[in-house]
Short mmCIF file of C-alpha atoms in Angstrom, two decimals:
data_model
loop_
_atom_site.label_atom_id
_atom_site.label_comp_id
_atom_site.label_asym_id
_atom_site.label_seq_id
_atom_site.Cartn_x
_atom_site.Cartn_y
_atom_site.Cartn_z
CA MET A 152 -23.92 53.60 51.31
CA GLU A 153 -20.50 54.40 52.72
CA ASP A 154 -20.22 55.82 56.23
CA VAL A 155 -19.06 59.42 56.81
CA ILE A 156 -17.36 60.15 60.13
CA LYS A 157 -18.13 63.56 61.49
CA LEU A 158 -15.11 65.21 63.07
CA PRO A 159 -15.24 67.96 65.63
CA GLY A 160 -15.33 71.46 64.14
CA THR A 161 -16.60 70.24 60.74
CA GLU A 162 -19.96 70.19 58.99
CA ASP A 163 -22.29 67.27 59.46
CA GLY A 164 -21.91 64.20 57.21
CA LYS A 165 -25.01 64.96 55.10
CA ALA A 166 -23.71 68.39 54.13
CA ALA A 167 -20.28 66.90 53.29
CA ARG A 168 -21.80 64.27 50.95
CA LYS A 169 -23.79 66.94 49.16
CA ARG A 170 -20.66 68.98 48.62
CA THR A 171 -18.49 66.05 47.31
CA ARG A 172 -21.11 64.59 44.91
CA ALA A 173 -20.09 64.99 41.21
CA PRO A 174 -22.14 67.46 39.24
CA GLU A 175 -24.63 65.98 36.78
CA VAL A 176 -23.61 66.10 33.07
CA ASP A 177 -26.05 67.05 30.35
CA PRO A 178 -25.70 64.54 27.39
CA GLN A 179 -26.71 67.09 24.81
CA GLU A 180 -24.18 69.58 26.08
CA GLU A 181 -21.43 66.89 26.07
CA GLU A 182 -22.24 65.96 22.47
CA GLU A 183 -22.01 69.61 21.37
CA THR A 184 -18.64 69.94 23.14
CA ARG A 185 -17.34 66.80 21.42
CA ARG A 186 -18.44 68.02 18.00
CA ALA A 187 -16.79 71.40 18.53
CA ASN A 188 -13.50 69.76 19.55
CA ALA A 189 -13.60 67.52 16.47
CA GLU A 190 -14.10 70.52 14.17
CA ARG A 191 -11.31 72.38 15.87
CA LEU A 192 -8.89 69.43 15.47
CA SER A 193 -9.82 68.83 11.83
CA VAL A 194 -9.03 72.47 11.01
CA LEU A 195 -5.71 72.46 12.84
CA GLY A 196 -4.38 69.10 11.65
CA GLY A 197 -6.28 68.12 8.52
CA GLU A 198 -3.09 67.28 6.64
CA ASP A 199 -1.14 65.94 9.61
CA ALA A 200 -1.22 62.14 9.94
CA SER A 201 -0.37 62.25 13.65
CA VAL A 202 -3.32 64.57 14.30
CA ARG A 203 -5.64 62.26 12.43
CA LEU A 204 -4.43 59.33 14.52
CA LEU A 205 -5.00 61.33 17.69
CA GLU A 206 -8.49 62.23 16.51
CA GLU A 207 -9.36 58.61 15.85
CA LEU A 208 -7.97 57.60 19.23
CA VAL A 209 -9.96 60.28 21.09
CA PHE A 210 -13.21 59.81 19.24
CA GLY A 211 -13.03 56.05 18.68
CA ALA A 212 -11.37 53.67 16.13
CA GLU A 213 -9.01 52.18 18.75
CA GLU A 214 -9.06 48.76 17.05
CA GLU A 215 -8.11 50.14 13.65
CA LEU A 216 -5.22 52.01 15.23
CA LEU A 217 -3.88 48.94 17.02
CA GLU A 218 -4.09 46.83 13.86
CA ARG A 219 -2.23 49.47 11.89
CA LEU A 220 0.51 49.72 14.51
CA VAL A 221 0.94 45.92 14.58
CA GLU A 222 1.19 45.73 10.78
CA GLU A 223 3.75 48.52 10.63
CA ASP A 224 5.81 46.87 13.35
CA GLU A 225 5.78 43.51 11.55
CA GLU A 226 6.78 45.10 8.26
CA GLU A 227 9.68 46.87 9.91
CA GLN A 228 10.88 43.66 11.57
CA ALA A 229 10.57 41.68 8.35
CA GLY A 230 12.50 44.30 6.44
CA ALA A 231 15.25 44.30 9.04
CA LEU A 232 15.54 40.51 8.83
CA LEU A 233 15.47 40.13 5.04
CA VAL A 234 17.35 43.12 3.71
CA GLU A 235 20.01 45.20 5.39
CA ASP A 236 21.28 48.61 4.40
CA GLY A 237 23.32 48.55 1.25
CA ASP A 238 21.84 45.21 0.08
CA HIS A 239 19.55 44.42 -2.79
CA VAL A 240 17.55 41.32 -3.67
CA SER A 241 17.78 39.47 -6.94
CA CYS A 242 14.95 37.10 -7.86
CA ASP A 243 14.70 34.48 -10.55
CA SER A 244 11.19 34.64 -11.96
CA GLU A 245 11.35 31.09 -13.30
CA ASP A 246 12.09 29.52 -9.93
CA ASP A 247 9.71 29.81 -7.02
CA GLY A 248 11.44 31.10 -3.97
CA GLY A 249 14.59 31.82 -5.96
CA CYS A 250 15.38 35.18 -4.36
CA VAL A 251 19.03 35.63 -3.41
CA GLN A 252 20.34 38.39 -1.19
CA ILE A 253 23.45 40.03 -2.69
CA ARG A 254 25.62 42.20 -0.48
CA GLU A 255 27.24 45.12 -2.26
CA ALA A 256 30.79 46.11 -1.53
CA ALA A 257 31.28 48.99 0.87
CA TRP A 258 33.72 50.64 -1.54
CA VAL A 259 35.29 49.87 -4.92
CA ASP A 260 38.97 50.27 -5.73
CA GLU A 261 39.42 51.26 -9.37
CA ASP A 262 42.93 49.81 -9.41
CA ASP A 263 41.49 46.32 -8.81
CA GLU A 264 39.63 46.48 -12.10
CA GLN A 265 42.77 47.23 -14.11
CA GLU A 266 44.59 44.34 -15.76
CA GLU A 267 47.82 44.01 -13.83
CA GLU A 268 50.61 41.61 -14.71
CA VAL A 269 51.87 39.70 -11.69
CA ASP A 270 55.41 38.39 -11.44
CA MET A 271 55.16 34.61 -11.09
CA LYS A 272 58.85 34.12 -10.22
CA HIS A 273 58.13 34.95 -6.62
CA ARG A 274 58.70 32.02 -4.31
CA TYR A 275 55.04 32.04 -3.19
CA ARG A 276 53.81 31.80 -6.79
CA LYS A 277 56.28 29.39 -8.39
CA ASP A 278 54.05 26.38 -7.68
CA LEU A 279 51.23 27.95 -9.68
CA MET A 280 53.30 28.10 -12.89
CA LYS A 281 52.77 25.43 -15.57
CA GLY A 282 55.67 26.40 -17.78
CA GLU A 283 58.27 29.03 -18.63
CA ALA A 284 55.70 30.90 -20.70
CA GLU A 285 53.89 31.92 -17.53
CA LEU A 286 56.58 34.12 -16.03
CA THR A 287 53.93 36.79 -15.77
CA MET A 288 50.19 36.35 -15.38
CA SER A 289 47.22 38.64 -15.19
CA ASN A 290 45.59 39.17 -11.84
CA GLN A 291 42.31 37.57 -13.00
CA LYS A 292 44.03 34.48 -14.35
CA LEU A 293 46.07 34.19 -11.14
CA GLN A 294 42.88 34.16 -9.11
CA GLU A 295 41.42 31.42 -11.31
CA ARG A 296 44.62 29.36 -10.96
CA MET A 297 44.58 29.73 -7.15
CA ARG A 298 40.88 28.80 -7.04
CA ALA A 299 41.55 25.68 -9.12
CA GLN A 300 44.45 24.63 -6.86
CA PHE A 301 42.32 25.15 -3.74
CA GLN A 302 39.51 23.02 -5.11
CA LYS A 303 42.01 20.33 -6.06
CA VAL A 304 43.36 20.21 -2.53
CA MET A 305 39.89 20.33 -0.93
CA GLY A 306 38.39 17.79 -3.33
CA GLY A 307 35.97 20.28 -4.84
CA ALA A 308 34.41 23.56 -3.92
CA PRO A 309 33.13 23.62 -0.33
CA SER A 310 29.44 24.22 0.22
CA TRP A 311 30.00 27.56 1.94
CA ALA A 312 31.76 28.89 -1.19
CA ASP A 313 28.74 28.34 -3.42
CA SER A 314 26.09 31.02 -3.70
CA ASN A 315 22.45 30.11 -3.23
CA ALA A 316 21.82 30.32 -6.96
CA LYS A 317 24.70 27.96 -7.72
CA LYS A 318 23.51 25.53 -5.06
CA LYS A 319 20.03 25.46 -6.58
CA LYS A 320 21.41 24.92 -10.06
CA LYS A 321 23.61 22.08 -8.82
CA ALA A 322 20.70 20.47 -6.97
CA ALA A 323 18.50 20.75 -10.06
CA ALA A 324 21.24 19.24 -12.21
CA ALA A 325 21.69 16.38 -9.72
CA ASP A 326 17.95 15.69 -9.75
CA ASP A 327 17.96 15.65 -13.54
CA ASP A 328 20.87 13.21 -13.54
CA ASP A 329 19.06 10.95 -11.07
CA ASP A 330 15.91 11.03 -13.16
CA GLU A 331 17.87 10.26 -16.32
CA GLU A 332 19.67 7.40 -14.59
CA GLU A 333 16.35 6.02 -13.33
CA LEU A 334 14.86 6.25 -16.82
CA THR A 335 17.78 4.41 -18.40
CA ARG A 336 17.75 1.76 -15.68
CA ARG A 337 14.28 0.41 -16.51
CA THR A 338 11.79 0.28 -19.33
CA GLY A 339 8.04 0.67 -19.44
CA ASN A 340 5.27 3.19 -19.81
CA PHE A 341 6.38 6.43 -18.12
CA VAL A 342 3.34 8.40 -19.19
CA ALA A 343 0.86 6.59 -16.97
CA SER A 344 0.80 3.66 -14.57
CA SER A 345 -1.93 1.39 -13.32
CA ASP A 346 -2.39 -0.80 -10.29
CA ARG A 347 -4.20 -3.39 -12.37
CA LEU A 348 -2.34 -6.48 -13.52
CA PRO A 349 -1.43 -6.18 -17.24
CA SER A 350 -2.37 -8.97 -19.62
CA GLY A 351 -0.19 -10.78 -22.16
CA ILE A 352 2.96 -11.70 -20.28
CA LEU A 353 3.25 -12.47 -16.58
CA ARG A 354 6.65 -11.82 -15.00
CA MET A 355 7.45 -15.15 -13.34
CA LYS A 356 10.63 -16.41 -11.74
CA LYS A 357 11.19 -20.02 -10.78
CA CYS A 358 12.41 -20.44 -7.23
CA LEU A 359 13.59 -23.37 -5.17
CA HIS A 360 10.85 -25.92 -4.51
CA ALA A 361 8.72 -24.97 -1.52
CA ASN A 362 9.36 -28.40 0.06
CA SER A 363 12.97 -28.76 -1.08
CA SER A 364 14.17 -29.34 2.50
CA ARG A 365 11.81 -32.35 2.75
CA PRO A 366 10.47 -33.66 -0.56
CA SER A 367 7.59 -36.10 -0.41
CA GLU A 368 8.24 -39.77 -1.16
CA ASP A 369 4.93 -40.06 -3.01
CA ARG A 370 2.46 -37.89 -4.89
CA LEU A 371 1.61 -34.57 -3.29
CA SER A 372 -2.11 -33.96 -2.98
CA THR A 373 -2.15 -30.54 -1.30
CA VAL A 374 -0.21 -27.29 -1.23
CA GLN A 375 -1.58 -24.23 0.57
CA PHE A 376 -0.19 -20.95 1.88
CA HIS A 377 -0.95 -19.79 5.40
CA PRO A 378 -3.58 -17.01 5.48
CA SER A 379 -1.32 -14.61 7.40
CA ALA A 380 2.13 -16.09 8.13
CA GLN A 381 4.90 -16.66 5.58
CA VAL A 382 4.34 -20.43 5.74
CA VAL A 383 3.31 -23.04 3.19
CA LEU A 384 1.67 -26.41 3.87
CA THR A 385 2.23 -29.60 1.86
CA ALA A 386 0.62 -33.02 2.28
CA GLY A 387 0.43 -36.18 0.22
CA LEU A 388 0.19 -39.91 -0.02
CA ASP A 389 3.37 -40.43 2.02
CA GLN A 390 1.18 -40.01 5.15
CA SER A 391 2.78 -36.73 6.20
CA VAL A 392 1.88 -33.08 6.65
CA SER A 393 4.77 -30.57 6.49
CA LEU A 394 5.16 -26.86 7.11
CA PHE A 395 7.86 -24.72 5.46
CA GLN A 396 8.91 -21.10 5.74
CA VAL A 397 8.66 -19.35 2.37
CA ASP A 398 11.52 -17.06 1.38
CA GLY A 399 12.13 -18.24 -2.20
CA LYS A 400 15.79 -19.07 -1.52
CA THR A 401 16.12 -21.83 1.10
CA ASN A 402 12.50 -22.46 2.24
CA PRO A 403 13.52 -24.18 5.49
CA LYS A 404 11.29 -26.80 7.06
CA ILE A 405 9.43 -25.76 10.20
CA GLN A 406 7.72 -28.98 11.21
CA SER A 407 6.57 -32.29 9.79
CA ILE A 408 4.10 -34.78 11.27
CA HIS A 409 3.48 -38.38 10.26
CA LEU A 410 -0.03 -39.85 10.25
CA ASP A 411 0.23 -43.60 10.56
CA ARG A 412 -1.57 -45.51 7.77
CA PHE A 413 -3.32 -42.35 6.67
CA PRO A 414 -2.51 -41.21 3.10
CA VAL A 415 -3.64 -37.58 3.03
CA HIS A 416 -6.16 -36.70 0.35
CA LYS A 417 -6.57 -33.06 1.35
CA ALA A 418 -5.16 -30.75 4.04
CA GLN A 419 -6.12 -27.15 4.67
CA PHE A 420 -5.67 -24.38 7.23
CA SER A 421 -8.59 -23.23 9.34
CA LEU A 422 -9.90 -19.69 9.05
CA GLN A 423 -7.49 -18.26 11.66
CA GLY A 424 -4.64 -20.47 10.45
CA ASP A 425 -4.00 -22.08 13.84
CA THR A 426 -5.35 -25.55 12.91
CA VAL A 427 -4.74 -27.91 10.01
CA ILE A 428 -7.57 -30.21 8.88
CA ALA A 429 -6.47 -33.39 7.04
CA THR A 430 -8.72 -35.98 5.40
CA GLY A 431 -7.75 -39.39 4.01
CA LEU A 432 -8.59 -41.48 0.97
CA LYS A 433 -10.76 -44.22 2.46
CA ASN A 434 -11.48 -43.09 6.00
CA LYS A 435 -14.44 -41.49 7.68
CA MET A 436 -11.99 -40.30 10.31
CA PHE A 437 -10.03 -37.07 9.85
CA TYR A 438 -7.29 -35.30 11.83
CA LEU A 439 -7.02 -31.89 13.46
CA TYR A 440 -3.49 -30.59 13.99
CA ASP A 441 -3.21 -27.74 16.51
CA MET A 442 -0.16 -25.76 15.39
CA MET A 443 0.11 -23.70 18.58
CA GLU A 444 0.17 -26.68 20.93
CA GLY A 445 1.65 -29.18 18.50
CA ARG A 446 -1.16 -31.64 19.24
CA VAL A 447 -2.69 -34.02 16.69
CA THR A 448 -6.31 -35.01 17.42
CA PRO A 449 -8.10 -37.75 15.47
CA VAL A 450 -11.85 -37.23 14.95
CA HIS A 451 -13.47 -40.66 14.71
CA ASN A 452 -17.14 -39.90 15.14
CA VAL A 453 -19.16 -36.88 14.06
CA ARG A 454 -22.67 -36.57 15.38
CA GLY A 455 -25.20 -36.53 12.56
CA LEU A 456 -22.74 -37.70 9.87
CA ASN A 457 -23.76 -40.93 8.18
CA GLU A 458 -21.04 -41.33 5.59
CA ALA A 459 -18.65 -44.19 4.89
CA ARG A 460 -15.76 -41.85 4.12
CA VAL A 461 -14.86 -38.15 4.08
CA LYS A 462 -12.50 -36.81 1.42
CA GLU A 463 -13.43 -33.41 0.04
CA PHE A 464 -14.26 -30.39 2.20
CA SER A 465 -14.27 -26.58 2.18
CA VAL A 466 -13.59 -24.17 5.03
CA ARG A 467 -16.32 -21.57 5.51
CA PRO A 468 -14.88 -18.03 5.25
CA ASP A 469 -16.86 -16.54 8.17
CA GLY A 470 -16.37 -19.10 10.93
CA GLY A 471 -14.99 -22.38 12.21
CA GLU A 472 -17.17 -24.62 10.03
CA LEU A 473 -16.45 -27.21 7.36
CA LEU A 474 -18.60 -28.19 4.41
CA LEU A 475 -18.03 -31.92 3.90
CA THR A 476 -18.77 -33.53 0.54
CA GLY A 477 -20.72 -36.74 1.07
CA THR A 478 -22.12 -39.36 -1.26
CA SER A 479 -25.37 -39.33 -3.27
CA GLY A 480 -25.28 -35.55 -3.65
CA TYR A 481 -25.12 -34.63 0.04
CA LEU A 482 -23.26 -31.69 1.57
CA HIS A 483 -22.85 -31.56 5.36
CA LEU A 484 -22.01 -28.44 7.39
CA LEU A 485 -19.85 -29.40 10.38
CA THR A 486 -18.80 -27.19 13.31
CA LEU A 487 -15.24 -27.72 14.50
CA LYS A 488 -16.11 -26.69 18.04
CA THR A 489 -18.75 -29.34 18.78
CA LYS A 490 -17.82 -31.82 16.03
CA GLU A 491 -21.42 -32.21 14.88
CA VAL A 492 -23.40 -31.68 11.67
CA VAL A 493 -25.73 -28.68 11.86
CA LEU A 494 -26.98 -28.63 8.26
CA SER A 495 -27.28 -31.02 5.31
CA LEU A 496 -27.95 -30.10 1.67
CA LYS A 497 -28.92 -32.38 -1.25
CA VAL A 498 -28.28 -31.90 -4.98
CA ASN A 499 -29.04 -34.11 -7.98
CA GLY A 500 -26.16 -36.43 -8.82
CA ASP A 501 -22.79 -36.67 -7.09
CA VAL A 502 -21.06 -33.50 -5.92
CA VAL A 503 -17.70 -32.95 -7.64
CA GLY A 504 -16.88 -29.63 -5.99
CA SER A 505 -18.20 -26.86 -3.77
CA SER A 506 -17.13 -23.31 -3.03
CA PHE A 507 -18.35 -20.60 -0.65
CA SER A 508 -19.10 -17.02 -1.61
CA GLN A 509 -16.75 -14.38 -0.23
CA ASP A 510 -18.95 -13.73 2.85
CA GLY A 511 -19.87 -17.36 3.47
CA SER A 512 -23.60 -16.72 3.08
CA LYS A 513 -23.94 -18.82 -0.09
CA VAL A 514 -22.39 -22.01 -1.41
CA PHE A 515 -21.98 -23.03 -5.07
CA ALA A 516 -22.01 -26.78 -5.73
CA ASN A 517 -21.16 -28.44 -9.04
CA SER A 518 -22.58 -31.87 -9.72
CA GLU A 519 -21.21 -34.64 -11.88
CA ASP A 520 -24.17 -34.11 -14.24
CA GLY A 521 -22.99 -30.60 -15.05
CA GLU A 522 -25.61 -28.81 -12.95
CA VAL A 523 -24.68 -25.95 -10.62
CA PHE A 524 -26.71 -25.29 -7.45
CA VAL A 525 -26.60 -22.08 -5.39
CA TRP A 526 -27.68 -22.48 -1.74
CA ASP A 527 -28.46 -19.93 0.93
CA MET A 528 -26.67 -21.10 4.09
CA ARG A 529 -28.95 -19.14 6.43
CA SER A 530 -32.29 -20.38 5.16
CA SER A 531 -31.10 -23.71 3.64
CA ARG A 532 -32.94 -22.72 0.45
CA CYS A 533 -31.80 -23.27 -3.13
CA LEU A 534 -31.52 -19.81 -4.66
CA SER A 535 -30.68 -20.83 -8.21
CA ARG A 536 -29.97 -23.82 -10.39
CA PHE A 537 -28.55 -23.88 -13.90
CA THR A 538 -26.70 -26.17 -16.30
CA ASP A 539 -23.09 -25.42 -17.09
CA GLU A 540 -23.11 -24.57 -20.79
CA GLY A 541 -21.71 -27.33 -22.98
CA CYS A 542 -20.74 -29.48 -19.98
CA VAL A 543 -21.30 -33.23 -20.11
CA LYS A 544 -19.55 -34.08 -16.86
CA GLY A 545 -18.50 -31.55 -14.26
CA THR A 546 -15.17 -31.82 -12.46
CA SER A 547 -14.48 -28.66 -10.42
CA ILE A 548 -15.77 -25.26 -9.30
CA ALA A 549 -14.28 -22.07 -7.79
CA THR A 550 -15.49 -18.59 -6.76
CA SER A 551 -13.42 -15.40 -6.87
CA PRO A 552 -12.58 -13.62 -3.59
CA ASP A 553 -14.16 -10.37 -4.79
CA GLY A 554 -17.51 -12.09 -5.40
CA GLN A 555 -17.54 -11.28 -9.11
CA TYR A 556 -16.70 -14.52 -10.93
CA LEU A 557 -17.67 -18.21 -10.86
CA ALA A 558 -15.55 -20.79 -12.71
CA CYS A 559 -16.81 -24.28 -13.60
CA GLY A 560 -14.52 -27.01 -14.95
CA SER A 561 -15.53 -30.01 -17.06
CA GLN A 562 -14.10 -33.33 -18.11
CA SER A 563 -13.48 -32.04 -21.63
CA GLY A 564 -11.06 -29.43 -20.28
CA VAL A 565 -13.31 -26.46 -21.00
CA VAL A 566 -13.64 -23.96 -18.14
CA ASN A 567 -16.60 -21.59 -18.23
CA VAL A 568 -16.27 -18.30 -16.35
CA TYR A 569 -19.59 -16.75 -15.25
CA SER A 570 -20.71 -13.64 -13.45
CA GLN A 571 -21.96 -14.57 -9.98
CA GLU A 572 -24.67 -11.95 -10.24
CA ALA A 573 -25.94 -13.46 -13.49
CA CYS A 574 -25.95 -16.94 -11.94
CA LEU A 575 -28.24 -15.71 -9.16
CA LYS A 576 -30.67 -13.89 -11.44
CA SER A 577 -30.94 -16.25 -14.40
CA THR A 578 -31.56 -19.96 -14.84
CA HIS A 579 -29.68 -19.88 -18.16
CA PRO A 580 -26.67 -17.61 -17.64
CA ARG A 581 -24.24 -17.14 -20.48
CA PRO A 582 -20.54 -17.61 -19.66
CA LEU A 583 -18.32 -14.56 -19.94
CA LYS A 584 -15.58 -16.73 -21.36
CA ALA A 585 -15.12 -20.38 -22.31
CA VAL A 586 -11.46 -21.25 -21.74
CA LYS A 587 -10.45 -24.11 -24.05
CA ASN A 588 -6.70 -24.26 -23.48
CA LEU A 589 -6.73 -27.64 -21.72
CA LEU A 590 -7.19 -30.93 -23.57
CA THR A 591 -7.76 -33.05 -20.47
CA SER A 592 -10.10 -32.82 -17.50
CA ALA A 593 -9.93 -29.52 -15.58
CA THR A 594 -9.48 -30.84 -12.06
CA SER A 595 -8.14 -27.75 -10.24
CA LEU A 596 -9.39 -24.16 -10.30
CA THR A 597 -7.96 -21.40 -8.10
CA PHE A 598 -8.39 -17.60 -8.11
CA ASN A 599 -5.62 -15.42 -6.76
CA PRO A 600 -6.52 -13.15 -3.77
CA SER A 601 -6.99 -10.05 -5.96
CA SER A 602 -9.26 -11.94 -8.43
CA GLU A 603 -7.00 -10.98 -11.35
CA ILE A 604 -5.76 -14.50 -12.18
CA LEU A 605 -7.57 -17.80 -12.54
CA ALA A 606 -5.23 -20.81 -12.36
CA ILE A 607 -6.44 -23.88 -14.26
CA ALA A 608 -4.77 -27.30 -14.02
CA SER A 609 -5.29 -30.95 -14.91
CA ARG A 610 -3.70 -33.88 -13.12
CA ALA A 611 -4.07 -36.07 -16.21
CA GLU A 612 -1.17 -34.60 -18.18
CA ASP A 613 2.17 -32.83 -17.71
CA GLU A 614 2.39 -29.10 -18.38
CA ALA A 615 -1.41 -28.89 -18.21
CA VAL A 616 -1.47 -25.60 -16.31
CA ARG A 617 -2.76 -22.25 -17.58
CA LEU A 618 -3.12 -18.83 -15.99
CA LEU A 619 -6.07 -16.72 -17.17
CA HIS A 620 -5.96 -12.94 -16.87
CA LEU A 621 -9.08 -11.20 -15.61
CA PRO A 622 -11.02 -9.28 -16.76
CA SER A 623 -9.51 -9.55 -20.27
CA PHE A 624 -10.04 -13.37 -20.21
CA SER A 625 -6.77 -13.93 -22.06
CA VAL A 626 -4.25 -16.63 -21.14
CA PHE A 627 -0.72 -15.54 -20.21
CA SER A 628 1.48 -16.71 -23.07
CA ASN A 629 4.69 -17.28 -21.12
CA PHE A 630 3.44 -19.80 -18.56
CA PRO A 631 4.30 -22.60 -18.50
CA VAL A 632 7.63 -22.33 -20.34
CA SER A 633 7.42 -24.35 -23.53
CA LYS A 634 11.14 -24.97 -24.08
CA ARG A 635 11.66 -27.29 -21.14
CA LYS A 636 9.37 -29.27 -18.90
CA ILE A 637 9.19 -27.82 -15.40
CA ILE A 638 5.62 -28.68 -14.42
CA TYR A 639 4.43 -32.25 -14.01
CA ARG A 640 0.94 -33.52 -13.31
CA THR A 641 -0.59 -31.01 -10.97
CA SER A 642 -3.18 -31.97 -8.39
CA CYS A 643 -3.42 -28.61 -6.56
CA LEU A 644 -2.44 -24.94 -6.92
CA ASP A 645 -2.42 -22.00 -4.53
CA PHE A 646 -1.38 -18.35 -4.36
CA SER A 647 0.17 -16.61 -1.37
CA PRO A 648 -2.04 -14.05 0.47
CA HIS A 649 -0.79 -11.13 -1.68
CA SER A 650 -0.13 -13.17 -4.84
CA GLY A 651 3.64 -12.82 -4.53
CA PHE A 652 4.11 -16.60 -4.88
CA LEU A 653 2.43 -19.45 -6.76
CA SER A 654 3.00 -23.07 -5.80
CA LEU A 655 1.86 -26.38 -7.26
CA ALA A 656 1.60 -29.94 -5.92
CA ASN A 657 2.69 -32.54 -8.49
CA ASN A 658 2.95 -36.30 -8.78
CA LYS A 659 6.75 -36.26 -8.24
CA GLY A 660 6.41 -35.27 -4.59
CA HIS A 661 7.60 -31.70 -5.22
CA ALA A 662 5.95 -28.32 -4.76
CA PRO A 663 7.41 -26.02 -7.47
CA LEU A 664 7.48 -22.40 -6.36
CA PHE A 665 7.24 -19.36 -8.64
CA ARG A 666 7.72 -15.70 -7.80
CA CYS A 667 5.11 -13.42 -9.39
CA GLY A 668 6.99 -10.20 -10.13
CA CYS A 669 3.92 -8.23 -11.22
CA PHE A 670 2.71 -7.90 -7.64
CA ARG A 671 4.35 -5.36 -5.32
CA CYS A 672 4.07 -7.37 -2.13
CA PHE A 673 6.81 -10.01 -1.78
CA TYR A 674 4.56 -12.63 -0.14
#
């Protein structure tokens, strides 16, 4: 409670507070007063908009009033910005946003509309004459002649002289010309396009050999593209491993190492691409080449490996492990970190090829007897076993990167393509397609990274290379070229990471390189 100071000659503080306290208001009486005022205002200003606004402001509806004022203010500002006094707007209904503001003339001189002959013999107009017949010229024609001369001097009409409508028409005409030029520049299906690889003909272009800067002196046994860098690896019986940069034009050599008395049977990049693993023909020893440090390390002894020699191997997709192909049907899983065998698998007959699934959890092994075994790498359990249909002697095997297909090659040259899912569920799966385009043993099978092409090759005959389109299972008719021999006996094939290039290792020591034009990515 606030203090009241009592001054001399005045009433006491209590009496003063009583006198200054506001009188109490009766709610019912206030409501009656409000209703009477509303009736009085409605009678006086029922037709007056300003009175109605005042009524709403006094008796509520402040928000509606503010919104209405804001809207009216915005409309006035927009009108002031778009259209000025004396202007009108012309819109083209066929073109969105095609409204053009046209400013009308402040006044019109009737004499300007009359056809007036102008004397062209004046010294300022002599240059506009094109002959003696133009001694006089109408005012309209003179303006056209002056406009044409101005555009000739300026190299065309300047942009500020064109109206918005003309600019839009010119832009539309330019776009149409560009579209027409683009249509006449190329051929194809303009109604629809697909990201899938078309069948029938594969657009291929022969490039300079991948190892042209250092050809091998003996048969090449390996060609492989780096998993991430624009680099290709070649190795062969000349006891060397070489790296080249792939550009399709010069393919310069990056590095080459010589392995003394060690003809290379197979060389391959590790999972990360920082190490090259190389095995020989008759050695148990193999080499590890560290590309980052440039160090070559021979591996003489592997704990748990009782084999006389090591030739074939596969790199596991999910880690730094190798699956070595041994004798008597054995497969050995080796870790590169500790150089020891952590798992051994056994199949009937000799193993002619093995391939991991896309996640590395399963391995498919083809035996010389034509039997295919599917192993679970986590439990070391055989998940399935079936006989390759019509196969007398198996030679190769490959799995597609998308986990959909399994290809098995035989000595007769027939390649059966299966569904991986069917191979896991059935002991007698039927092949999706039996490819019979080779007449000699199918020794090399390779899927491209997108699983749209299966490359098949035989090292027993020249030109024995075919490319199978998936999923139509039809062979591309234009590869290899039949008119001239460009492919010799092929021992290995590989695609670049995005299928932009295909390279082969042949018995002439060369690695022919082809550019696949059907794929958007260059490498």
